[in-house]
Amino acid sequence: MMSHAPQQPTVVSGFGHINRYWDRQNQVWAAKILPGQLYVTGADEEVICTTLGSCVSACIRDPKAGIGGMNHFMLPIKDGHSSDDWLDQATRYGSYAMEHLINEIMKAGGNRNNLEMKVTGGARVIQNMSNMVGQRNIDFVLNYAEVEGITVVSQDLGDIYPRKVMYYPTNGRLRVKKLRSLHNDTLIQREENYVHELETTQVAGDVELF
């Protein structure tokens, strides 16, 4: 066990705001993302981590370039006052979350033709909300991969338990731990706040790809 952390890997341009810390237990630098965030790296000594409830994370990498990243997102939730174009708006938002990650991987040196994906999340954890929230996120991300021709090499989706996720983009390793008991309601509150943010923020537009 190291007595001190090695030098922190250089951050990819545009991700200086992400919380990065030395994970003593796993002996690796970790970048922690929250709902609505993403992170990209090409450093062997860096892992991307998050905790998922109803949200999903797409872990995407170019195995030839050794560059990849992870996002953490949820589709906007339809309520009784939603307009008829809700489905289009939700699809646009989900597509933005995916294209934003892919675009950043390409900017860092990845090639879209080489991409592979692992997906996780979509549990039924938010109270007083339709059980279909997580399933809708699952259906979207798998359909997106199929339409875009990105191979899904593994998936851990659904169920009723939140997940702690760790993804190593350079080698593609994905570690998922089911959290069968939560010590506090931080995760639930964080996702509920995220839902409210989606309801009050204009849906993002398209991302221009390189």
Coordinates of C-alpha atoms in Angstrom, one line a residue, residues 85-206:
D85 CA -43.8 16.9 -28.1
W86 CA -42.4 15.5 -24.8
L87 CA -41.0 12.4 -26.4
D88 CA -39.1 14.4 -29.0
Q89 CA -37.7 16.7 -26.2
A90 CA -36.6 13.7 -24.1
T91 CA -35.0 12.0 -27.1
R92 CA -33.1 15.2 -27.9
Y93 CA -31.9 15.5 -24.3
G94 CA -30.7 11.9 -24.2
S95 CA -29.0 12.2 -27.6
Y96 CA -27.2 15.3 -26.3
A97 CA -25.9 13.5 -23.3
M98 CA -24.6 10.7 -25.5
E99 CA -23.2 12.9 -28.3
H100 CA -21.5 15.2 -25.8
L101 CA -19.6 12.2 -24.3
I102 CA -18.7 10.9 -27.8
N103 CA -17.6 14.3 -29.0
E104 CA -15.3 14.8 -26.0
I105 CA -13.7 11.3 -26.6
M106 CA -13.1 12.3 -30.2
K107 CA -11.6 15.6 -29.2
A108 CA -9.2 13.8 -26.9
G109 CA -8.0 11.5 -29.8
G110 CA -10.6 8.8 -30.1
N111 CA -12.2 7.5 -33.3
R112 CA -16.0 7.1 -33.5
N113 CA -15.6 4.0 -35.7
N114 CA -13.7 2.2 -32.9
L115 CA -16.1 2.9 -30.0
E116 CA -17.5 0.2 -27.6
M117 CA -19.9 0.7 -24.8
K118 CA -20.8 -0.7 -21.4
V119 CA -24.0 0.5 -19.7
T120 CA -25.3 0.4 -16.2
G121 CA -28.0 1.9 -14.0
G122 CA -31.8 2.4 -14.4
A123 CA -32.9 1.1 -11.0
R124 CA -36.3 1.7 -9.5
V125 CA -35.3 3.8 -6.5
I126 CA -37.1 7.2 -6.6
Q127 CA -40.3 7.2 -4.5
N128 CA -43.5 8.6 -5.7
M129 CA -42.4 8.3 -9.3
S130 CA -43.3 5.9 -12.0
N131 CA -41.4 2.6 -12.0
M132 CA -40.9 3.2 -15.7
V133 CA -38.4 6.1 -15.1
G134 CA -35.4 3.7 -14.9
Q135 CA -36.7 1.5 -17.7
R136 CA -37.2 4.4 -20.0
N137 CA -33.6 5.4 -19.5
I138 CA -32.5 1.9 -20.2
D139 CA -34.5 1.6 -23.3
F140 CA -33.1 4.9 -24.6
V141 CA -29.4 4.1 -24.1
L142 CA -29.7 0.6 -25.6
N143 CA -31.7 2.0 -28.6
Y144 CA -29.2 4.8 -29.1
A145 CA -26.3 2.3 -29.3
E146 CA -28.2 0.1 -31.8
V147 CA -29.1 3.1 -34.0
E148 CA -25.6 4.5 -33.9
G149 CA -23.9 1.2 -34.5
I150 CA -21.9 1.2 -31.2
T151 CA -21.3 -2.3 -29.8
V152 CA -22.6 -2.9 -26.2
V153 CA -20.0 -5.3 -24.8
S154 CA -21.7 -5.6 -21.4
Q155 CA -24.6 -4.3 -19.4
D156 CA -25.9 -4.3 -15.8
L157 CA -29.3 -2.6 -15.8
G158 CA -32.6 -2.4 -13.9
D159 CA -33.3 -4.0 -10.5
I160 CA -34.3 -2.1 -7.4
Y161 CA -30.8 -1.3 -6.0
P162 CA -28.6 1.8 -6.5
R163 CA -25.1 1.1 -7.9
K164 CA -21.7 2.3 -7.1
V165 CA -19.8 2.3 -10.4
M166 CA -16.1 2.5 -11.3
Y167 CA -14.9 2.6 -14.9
Y168 CA -11.3 2.3 -16.1
P169 CA -11.4 3.7 -19.7
T170 CA -7.9 2.7 -20.8
N171 CA -8.6 -1.1 -20.3
G172 CA -12.4 -1.1 -20.3
R173 CA -12.9 -2.6 -16.9
L174 CA -16.2 -1.8 -15.3
R175 CA -16.9 -2.5 -11.6
V176 CA -20.4 -2.3 -10.3
K177 CA -21.5 -2.8 -6.7
K178 CA -25.2 -3.1 -5.8
L179 CA -26.0 -0.9 -2.7
R180 CA -28.6 -3.0 -0.9
S181 CA -28.9 -0.4 1.9
L182 CA -28.3 3.3 1.9
H183 CA -26.9 5.0 5.0
N184 CA -28.5 8.3 4.0
D185 CA -30.8 9.7 1.4
T186 CA -28.1 11.7 -0.4
L187 CA -28.4 9.7 -3.6
I188 CA -32.2 10.0 -3.7
Q189 CA -32.1 13.7 -2.9
R190 CA -29.5 14.3 -5.6
E191 CA -31.5 12.5 -8.3
E192 CA -34.7 14.3 -7.2
N193 CA -32.9 17.6 -7.5
Y194 CA -31.6 16.6 -10.9
V195 CA -35.2 15.8 -12.0
H196 CA -36.3 19.2 -10.9
E197 CA -33.4 20.8 -12.8
L198 CA -34.4 18.9 -16.0
E199 CA -37.9 20.2 -15.6
T200 CA -36.8 23.8 -15.3
T201 CA -34.0 23.9 -17.8
Q202 CA -34.4 24.2 -21.6
V203 CA -33.6 20.9 -23.4
A204 CA -30.1 21.0 -24.9
G205 CA -29.7 21.0 -28.7
D206 CA -27.5 19.0 -30.9

